[in-house]
Coordinates of N, CA and C in Angstrom, one line a residue:
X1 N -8.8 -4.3 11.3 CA -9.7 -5.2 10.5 C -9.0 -6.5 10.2
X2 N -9.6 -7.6 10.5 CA -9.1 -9.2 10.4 C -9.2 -9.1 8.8
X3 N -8.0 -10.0 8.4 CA -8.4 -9.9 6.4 C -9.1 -11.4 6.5
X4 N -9.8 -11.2 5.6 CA -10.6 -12.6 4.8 C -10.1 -12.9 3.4
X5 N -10.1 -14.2 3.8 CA -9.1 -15.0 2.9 C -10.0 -14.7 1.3
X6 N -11.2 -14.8 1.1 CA -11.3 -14.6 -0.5 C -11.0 -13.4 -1.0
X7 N -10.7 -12.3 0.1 CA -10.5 -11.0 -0.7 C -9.0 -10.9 -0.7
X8 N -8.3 -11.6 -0.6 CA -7.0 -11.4 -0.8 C -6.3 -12.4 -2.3
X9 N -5.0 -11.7 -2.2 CA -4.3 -12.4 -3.0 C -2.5 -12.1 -3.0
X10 N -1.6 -12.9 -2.7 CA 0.0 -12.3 -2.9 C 0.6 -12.3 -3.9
X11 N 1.2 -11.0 -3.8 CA 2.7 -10.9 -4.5 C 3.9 -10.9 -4.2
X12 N 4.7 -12.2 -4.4 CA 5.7 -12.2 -4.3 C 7.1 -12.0 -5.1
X13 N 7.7 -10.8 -4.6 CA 8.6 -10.0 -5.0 C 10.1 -10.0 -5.0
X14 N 10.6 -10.7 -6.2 CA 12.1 -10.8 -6.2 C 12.8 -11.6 -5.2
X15 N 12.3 -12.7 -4.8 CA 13.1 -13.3 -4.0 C 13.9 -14.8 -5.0
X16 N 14.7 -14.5 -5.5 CA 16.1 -14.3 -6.2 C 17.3 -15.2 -6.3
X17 N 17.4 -16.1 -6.4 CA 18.5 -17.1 -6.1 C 19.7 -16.2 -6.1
X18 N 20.1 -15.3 -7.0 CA 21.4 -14.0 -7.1 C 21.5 -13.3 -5.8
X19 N 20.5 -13.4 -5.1 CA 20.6 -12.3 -4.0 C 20.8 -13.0 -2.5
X20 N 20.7 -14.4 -2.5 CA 20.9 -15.6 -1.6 C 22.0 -14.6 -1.4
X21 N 23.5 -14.9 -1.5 CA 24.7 -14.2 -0.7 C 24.9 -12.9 0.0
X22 N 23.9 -12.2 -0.5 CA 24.2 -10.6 -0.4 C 23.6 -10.1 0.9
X23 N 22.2 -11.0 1.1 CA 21.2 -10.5 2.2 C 21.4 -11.8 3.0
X24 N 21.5 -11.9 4.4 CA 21.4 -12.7 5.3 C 20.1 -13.3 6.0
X25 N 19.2 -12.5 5.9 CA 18.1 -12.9 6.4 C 17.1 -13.8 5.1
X26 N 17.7 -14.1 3.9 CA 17.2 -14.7 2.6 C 16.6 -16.2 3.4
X27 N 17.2 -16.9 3.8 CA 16.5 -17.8 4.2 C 15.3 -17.6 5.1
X28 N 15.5 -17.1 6.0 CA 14.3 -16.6 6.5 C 13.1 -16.4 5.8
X29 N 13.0 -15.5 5.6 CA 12.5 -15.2 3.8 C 11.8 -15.8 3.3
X30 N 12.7 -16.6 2.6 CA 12.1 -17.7 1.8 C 11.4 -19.2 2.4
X31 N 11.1 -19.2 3.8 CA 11.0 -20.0 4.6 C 9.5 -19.5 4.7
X32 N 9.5 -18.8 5.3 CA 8.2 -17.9 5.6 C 7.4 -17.7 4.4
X33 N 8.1 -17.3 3.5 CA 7.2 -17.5 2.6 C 6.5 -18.5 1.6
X34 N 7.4 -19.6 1.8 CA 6.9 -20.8 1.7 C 5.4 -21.4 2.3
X35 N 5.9 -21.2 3.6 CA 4.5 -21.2 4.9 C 3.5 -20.3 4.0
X36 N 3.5 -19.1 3.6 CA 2.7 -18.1 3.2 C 1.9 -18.8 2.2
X37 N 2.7 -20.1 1.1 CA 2.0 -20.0 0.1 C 2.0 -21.5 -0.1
X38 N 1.9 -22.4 0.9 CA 1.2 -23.8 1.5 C 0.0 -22.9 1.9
X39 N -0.1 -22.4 2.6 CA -1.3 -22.2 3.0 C -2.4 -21.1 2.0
X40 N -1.9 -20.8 1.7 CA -2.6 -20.3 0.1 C -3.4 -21.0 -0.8
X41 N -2.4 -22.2 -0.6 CA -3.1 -23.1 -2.0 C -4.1 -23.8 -1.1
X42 N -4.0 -24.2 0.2 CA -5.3 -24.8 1.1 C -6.6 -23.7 0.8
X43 N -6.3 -22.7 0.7 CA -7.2 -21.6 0.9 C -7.8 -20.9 -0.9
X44 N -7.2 -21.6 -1.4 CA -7.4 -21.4 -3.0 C -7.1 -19.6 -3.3
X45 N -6.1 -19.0 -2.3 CA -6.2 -17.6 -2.7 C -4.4 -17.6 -3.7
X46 N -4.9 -16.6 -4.9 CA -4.3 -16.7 -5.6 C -2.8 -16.0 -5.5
X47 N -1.9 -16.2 -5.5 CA -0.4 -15.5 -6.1 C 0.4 -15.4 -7.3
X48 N 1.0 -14.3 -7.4 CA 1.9 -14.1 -8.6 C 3.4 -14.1 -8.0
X49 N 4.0 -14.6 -8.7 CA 5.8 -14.6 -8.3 C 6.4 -13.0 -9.6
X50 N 7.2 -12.1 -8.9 CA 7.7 -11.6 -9.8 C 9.3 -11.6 -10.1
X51 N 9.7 -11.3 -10.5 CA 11.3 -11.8 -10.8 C 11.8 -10.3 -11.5
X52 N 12.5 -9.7 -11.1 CA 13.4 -8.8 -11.5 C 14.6 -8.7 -12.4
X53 N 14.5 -8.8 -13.8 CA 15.2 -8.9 -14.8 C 16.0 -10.0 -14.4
X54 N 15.5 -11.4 -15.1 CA 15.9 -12.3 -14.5 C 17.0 -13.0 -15.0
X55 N 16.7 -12.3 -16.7 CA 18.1 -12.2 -17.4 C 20.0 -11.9 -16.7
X56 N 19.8 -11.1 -15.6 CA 20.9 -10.5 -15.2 C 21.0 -11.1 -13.7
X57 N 19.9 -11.0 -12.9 CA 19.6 -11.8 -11.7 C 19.1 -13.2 -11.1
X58 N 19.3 -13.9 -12.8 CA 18.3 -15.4 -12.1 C 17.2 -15.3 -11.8
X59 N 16.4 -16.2 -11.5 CA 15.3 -17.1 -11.2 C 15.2 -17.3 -9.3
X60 N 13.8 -17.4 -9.7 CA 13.0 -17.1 -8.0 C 14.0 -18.4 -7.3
X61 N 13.9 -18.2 -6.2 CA 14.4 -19.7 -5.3 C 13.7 -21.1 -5.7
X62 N 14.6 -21.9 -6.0 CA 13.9 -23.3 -6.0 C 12.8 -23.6 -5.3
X63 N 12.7 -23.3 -3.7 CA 11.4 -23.5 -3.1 C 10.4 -22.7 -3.6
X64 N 10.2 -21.8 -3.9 CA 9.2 -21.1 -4.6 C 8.6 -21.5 -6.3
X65 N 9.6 -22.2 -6.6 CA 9.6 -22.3 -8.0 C 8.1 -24.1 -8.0
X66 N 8.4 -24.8 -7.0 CA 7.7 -25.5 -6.4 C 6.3 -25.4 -6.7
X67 N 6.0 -24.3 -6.2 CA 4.5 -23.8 -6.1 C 3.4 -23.5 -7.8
X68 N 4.4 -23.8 -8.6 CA 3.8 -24.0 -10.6 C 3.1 -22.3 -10.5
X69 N 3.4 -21.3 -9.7 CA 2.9 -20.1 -9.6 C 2.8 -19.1 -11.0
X70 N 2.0 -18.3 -11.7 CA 2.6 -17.6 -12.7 C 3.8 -16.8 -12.2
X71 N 5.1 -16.7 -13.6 CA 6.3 -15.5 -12.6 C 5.8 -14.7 -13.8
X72 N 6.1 -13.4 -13.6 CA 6.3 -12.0 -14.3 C 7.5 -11.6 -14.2
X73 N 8.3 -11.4 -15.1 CA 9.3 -10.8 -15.4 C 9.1 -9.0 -15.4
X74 N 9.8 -8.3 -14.4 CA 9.9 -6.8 -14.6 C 11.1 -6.0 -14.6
X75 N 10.9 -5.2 -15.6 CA 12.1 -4.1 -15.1 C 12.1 -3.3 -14.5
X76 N 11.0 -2.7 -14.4 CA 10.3 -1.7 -13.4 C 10.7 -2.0 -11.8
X77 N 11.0 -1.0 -11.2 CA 11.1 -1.4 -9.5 C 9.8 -2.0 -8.7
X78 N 8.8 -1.8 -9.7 CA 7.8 -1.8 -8.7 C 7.2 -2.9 -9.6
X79 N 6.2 -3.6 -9.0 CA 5.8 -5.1 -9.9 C 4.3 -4.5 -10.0
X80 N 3.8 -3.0 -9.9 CA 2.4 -2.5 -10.3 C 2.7 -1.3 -11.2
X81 N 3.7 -0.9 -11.7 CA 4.3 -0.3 -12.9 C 3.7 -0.2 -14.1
X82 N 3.8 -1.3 -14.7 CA 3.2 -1.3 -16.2 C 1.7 -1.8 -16.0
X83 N 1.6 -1.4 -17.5 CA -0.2 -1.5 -17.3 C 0.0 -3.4 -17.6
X84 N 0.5 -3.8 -18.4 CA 0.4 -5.4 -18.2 C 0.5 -5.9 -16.3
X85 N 1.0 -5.3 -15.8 CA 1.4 -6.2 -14.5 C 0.0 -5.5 -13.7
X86 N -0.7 -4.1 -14.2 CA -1.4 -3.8 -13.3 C -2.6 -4.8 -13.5
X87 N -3.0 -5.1 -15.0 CA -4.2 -5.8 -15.3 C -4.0 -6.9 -15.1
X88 N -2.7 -7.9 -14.8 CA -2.9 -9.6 -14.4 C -3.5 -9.2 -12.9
X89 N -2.8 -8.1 -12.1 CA -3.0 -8.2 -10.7 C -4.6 -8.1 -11.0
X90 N -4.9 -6.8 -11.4 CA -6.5 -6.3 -11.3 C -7.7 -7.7 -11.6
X91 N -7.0 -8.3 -12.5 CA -8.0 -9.2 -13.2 C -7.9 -10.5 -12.5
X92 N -7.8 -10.8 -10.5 CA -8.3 -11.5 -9.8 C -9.2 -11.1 -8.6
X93 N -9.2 -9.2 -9.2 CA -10.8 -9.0 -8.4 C -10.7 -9.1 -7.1
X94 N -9.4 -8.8 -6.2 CA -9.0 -8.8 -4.9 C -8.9 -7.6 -4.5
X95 N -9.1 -7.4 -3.3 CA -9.1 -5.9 -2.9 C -7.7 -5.8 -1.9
X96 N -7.2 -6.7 -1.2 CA -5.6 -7.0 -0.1 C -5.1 -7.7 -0.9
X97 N -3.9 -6.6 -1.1 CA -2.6 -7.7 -1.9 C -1.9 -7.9 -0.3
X98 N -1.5 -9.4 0.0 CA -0.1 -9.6 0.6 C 0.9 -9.4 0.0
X99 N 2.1 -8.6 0.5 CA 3.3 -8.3 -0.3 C 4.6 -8.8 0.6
X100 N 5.4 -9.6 -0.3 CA 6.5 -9.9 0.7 C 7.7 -10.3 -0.4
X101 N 8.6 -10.4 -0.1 CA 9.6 -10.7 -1.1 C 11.0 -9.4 -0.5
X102 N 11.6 -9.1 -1.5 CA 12.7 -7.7 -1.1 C 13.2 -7.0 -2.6
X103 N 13.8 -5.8 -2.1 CA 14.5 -5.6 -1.2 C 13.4 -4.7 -0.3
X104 N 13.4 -4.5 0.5 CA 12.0 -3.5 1.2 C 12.1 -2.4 0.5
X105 N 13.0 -1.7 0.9 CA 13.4 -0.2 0.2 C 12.8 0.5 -1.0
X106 N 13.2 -1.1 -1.6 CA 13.2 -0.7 -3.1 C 11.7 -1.5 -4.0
X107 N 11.9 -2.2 -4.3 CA 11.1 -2.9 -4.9 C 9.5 -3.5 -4.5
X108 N 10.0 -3.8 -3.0 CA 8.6 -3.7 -2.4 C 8.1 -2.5 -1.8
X109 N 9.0 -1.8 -1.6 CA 8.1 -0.3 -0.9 C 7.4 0.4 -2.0
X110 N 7.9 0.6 -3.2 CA 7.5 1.0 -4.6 C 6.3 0.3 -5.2
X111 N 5.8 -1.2 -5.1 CA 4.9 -1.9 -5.4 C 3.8 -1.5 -4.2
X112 N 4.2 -1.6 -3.1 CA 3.4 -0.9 -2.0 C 2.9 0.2 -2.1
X113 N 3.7 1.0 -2.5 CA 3.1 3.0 -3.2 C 2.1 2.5 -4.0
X114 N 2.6 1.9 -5.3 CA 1.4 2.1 -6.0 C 0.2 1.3 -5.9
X115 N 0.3 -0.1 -5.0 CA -0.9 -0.6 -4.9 C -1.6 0.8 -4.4
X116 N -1.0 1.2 -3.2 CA -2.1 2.5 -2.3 C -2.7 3.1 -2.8
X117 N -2.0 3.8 -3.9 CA -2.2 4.8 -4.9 C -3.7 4.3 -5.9
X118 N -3.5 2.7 -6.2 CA -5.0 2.7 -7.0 C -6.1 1.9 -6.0
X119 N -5.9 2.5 -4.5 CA -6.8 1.6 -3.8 C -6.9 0.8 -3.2
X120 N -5.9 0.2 -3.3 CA -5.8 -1.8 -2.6 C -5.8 -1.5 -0.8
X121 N -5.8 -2.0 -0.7 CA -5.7 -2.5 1.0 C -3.7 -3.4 1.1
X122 N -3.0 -3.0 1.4 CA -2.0 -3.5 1.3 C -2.1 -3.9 2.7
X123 N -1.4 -5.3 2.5 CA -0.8 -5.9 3.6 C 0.6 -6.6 3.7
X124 N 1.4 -6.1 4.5 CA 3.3 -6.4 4.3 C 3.5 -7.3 5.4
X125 N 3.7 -8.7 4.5 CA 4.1 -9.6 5.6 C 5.2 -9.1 6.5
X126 N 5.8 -8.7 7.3 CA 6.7 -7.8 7.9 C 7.8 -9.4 7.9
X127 N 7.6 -10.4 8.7 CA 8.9 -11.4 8.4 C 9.1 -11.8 7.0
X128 N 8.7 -11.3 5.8 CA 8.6 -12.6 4.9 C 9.2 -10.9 4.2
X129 N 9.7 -9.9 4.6 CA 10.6 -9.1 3.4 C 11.9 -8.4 3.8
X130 N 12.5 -8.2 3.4 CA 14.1 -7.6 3.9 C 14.9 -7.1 2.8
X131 N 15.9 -6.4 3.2 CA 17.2 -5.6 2.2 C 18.7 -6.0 2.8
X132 N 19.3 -6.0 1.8 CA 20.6 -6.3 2.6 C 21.0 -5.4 3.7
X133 N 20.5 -4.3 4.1 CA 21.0 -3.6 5.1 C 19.6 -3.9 5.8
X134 N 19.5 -4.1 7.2 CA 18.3 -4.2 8.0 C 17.6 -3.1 8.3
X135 N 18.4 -2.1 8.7 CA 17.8 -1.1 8.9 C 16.8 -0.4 7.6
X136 N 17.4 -1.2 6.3 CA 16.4 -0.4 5.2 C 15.2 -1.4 5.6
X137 N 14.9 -1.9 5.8 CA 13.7 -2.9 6.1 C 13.2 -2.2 7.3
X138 N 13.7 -1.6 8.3 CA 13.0 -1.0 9.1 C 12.2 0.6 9.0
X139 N 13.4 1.1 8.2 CA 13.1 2.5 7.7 C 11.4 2.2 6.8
X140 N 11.8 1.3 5.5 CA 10.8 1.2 4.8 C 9.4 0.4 5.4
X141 N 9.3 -0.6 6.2 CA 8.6 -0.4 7.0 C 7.5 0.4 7.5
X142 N 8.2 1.8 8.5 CA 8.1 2.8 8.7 C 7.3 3.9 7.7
X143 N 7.5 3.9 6.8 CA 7.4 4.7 5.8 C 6.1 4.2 5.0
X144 N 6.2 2.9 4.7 CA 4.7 2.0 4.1 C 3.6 2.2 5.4
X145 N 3.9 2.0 6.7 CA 2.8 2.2 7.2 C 2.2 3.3 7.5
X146 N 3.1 4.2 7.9 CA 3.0 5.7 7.6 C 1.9 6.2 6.4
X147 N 1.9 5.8 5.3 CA 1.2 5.6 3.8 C 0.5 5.1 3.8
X148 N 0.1 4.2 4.7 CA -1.5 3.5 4.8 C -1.2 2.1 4.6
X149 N -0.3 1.5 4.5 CA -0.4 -0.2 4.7 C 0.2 -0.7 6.0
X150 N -0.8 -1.8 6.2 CA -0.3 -2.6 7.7 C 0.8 -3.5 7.5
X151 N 1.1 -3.8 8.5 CA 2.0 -5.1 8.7 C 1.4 -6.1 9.6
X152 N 1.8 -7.2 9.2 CA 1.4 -8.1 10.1 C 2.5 -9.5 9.7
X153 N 2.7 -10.2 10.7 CA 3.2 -11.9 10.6 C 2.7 -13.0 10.0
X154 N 3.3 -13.6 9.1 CA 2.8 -14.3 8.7 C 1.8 -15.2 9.5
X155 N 2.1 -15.8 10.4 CA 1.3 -16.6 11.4 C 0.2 -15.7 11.5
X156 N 0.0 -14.3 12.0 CA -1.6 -13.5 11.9 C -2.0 -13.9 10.9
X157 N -1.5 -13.8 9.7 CA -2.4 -13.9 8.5 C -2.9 -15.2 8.0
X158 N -2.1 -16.3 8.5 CA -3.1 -17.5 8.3 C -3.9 -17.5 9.2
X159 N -3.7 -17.2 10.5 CA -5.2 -17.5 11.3 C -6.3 -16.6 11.3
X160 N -6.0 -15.2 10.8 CA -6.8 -14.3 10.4 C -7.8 -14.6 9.1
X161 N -7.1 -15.7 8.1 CA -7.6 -16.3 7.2 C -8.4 -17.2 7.7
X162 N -8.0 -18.4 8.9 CA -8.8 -19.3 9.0 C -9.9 -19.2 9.6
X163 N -10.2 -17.8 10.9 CA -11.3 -17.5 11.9 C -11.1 -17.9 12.7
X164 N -11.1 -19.5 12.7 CA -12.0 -20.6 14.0 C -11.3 -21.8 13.8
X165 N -10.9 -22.3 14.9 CA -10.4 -23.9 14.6 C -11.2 -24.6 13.7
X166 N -12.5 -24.4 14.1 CA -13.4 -25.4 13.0 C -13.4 -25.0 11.3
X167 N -12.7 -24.0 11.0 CA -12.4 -24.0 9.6 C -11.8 -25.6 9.1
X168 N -12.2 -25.8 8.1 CA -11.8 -27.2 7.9 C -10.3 -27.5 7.0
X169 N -9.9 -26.1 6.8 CA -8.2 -26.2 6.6 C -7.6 -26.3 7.8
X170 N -7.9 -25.9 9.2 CA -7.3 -25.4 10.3 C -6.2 -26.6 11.0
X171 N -6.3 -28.1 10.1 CA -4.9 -28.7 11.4 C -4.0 -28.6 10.2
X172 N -4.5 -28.8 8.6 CA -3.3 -28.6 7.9 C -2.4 -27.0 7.3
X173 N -3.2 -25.9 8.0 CA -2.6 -25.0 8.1 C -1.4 -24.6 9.2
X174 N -2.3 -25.1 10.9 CA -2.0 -24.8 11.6 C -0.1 -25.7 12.2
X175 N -0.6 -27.1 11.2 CA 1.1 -27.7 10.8 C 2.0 -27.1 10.2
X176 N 1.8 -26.0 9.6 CA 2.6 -25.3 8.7 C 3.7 -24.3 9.5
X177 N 2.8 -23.9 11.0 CA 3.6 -23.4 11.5 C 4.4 -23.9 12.9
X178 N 4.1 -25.3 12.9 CA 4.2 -25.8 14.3 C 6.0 -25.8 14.3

């Protein structure tokens, strides 16, 4: 199934200025996800940034911070935990969360559980998440789709968004990934 852009919406998960040294593929990461959420705001589909006790861990990446996004502060591993984080998500009426951020393992595979669990259509940008060990991004991977969520590249999902060249975001999207 191709996603359509009004039914979606992303969560982005702990991507961490604290965690820049630890994991190697962070830039990556945060690159792609950038791309993810330029093209977002062309498409008016909504995201939340969440931040992982930010007290002890810092603040999202400066490029993310960019985007004037709401952040949610959690302690919870999973950013669909508490009933406050479940009703900001619920209360934009989307049925596909995009999920991307890290550590996979942990924080986004756990947010992934329980979107499933109340329904959602999950979709895991597969470049745009990672753990300091790679292999946990592969394992957890594995395990999410196993569970019922897809993966896909960021690049599918903007043009999955757009349809048709003649969409009329389509050259300022399509620069996003040239």
């Amino acid at each position: 199934m191709n996603l359509i852009a009004s039914d979606c919406m992303i969560l982005v998960i702990d991507i961490q200025e604290k965690f820049r040294p630890h994991i190697a593929e962070f830039d990556a990461v945060e690159n792609q996800v950038t791309t993810l959420l330029n093209a977002a705001q062309y498409l008016s589909i909504p995201a939340l940034i969440f931040e992982q006790y930010p007290k002890g861990l810092g603040h999202s990446a400066p490029n993310l911070l960019k985007f004037d996004l709401p952040i949610i502060e959690k302690t919870a591993f999973s950013a669909y935990y508490t009933e406050d984080c479940k009703q900001t998500i619920q209360s934009f009426q989307r049925d596909t969360v995009i999920v991307v951020g890290l550590e996979s393992h942990i924080c986004v595979q756990q947010t992934v559980n329980d979107l499933l669990a109340d329904n959602f259509n999950v979709v895991i940008a597969a470049d745009a998440i990672c753990s300091r060990n790679p292999k946990h991004t592969q394992w957890a991977l594995a395990q999410m789709q196993a569970d019922g969520a897809r993966f896909l590249a960021i690049e599918s999902i903007l043009f999955q968004w757009l349809k048709t060249a003649k969409n009329e975001q389509f050259k300022a999207i399509s620069a996003l990934v040239k």
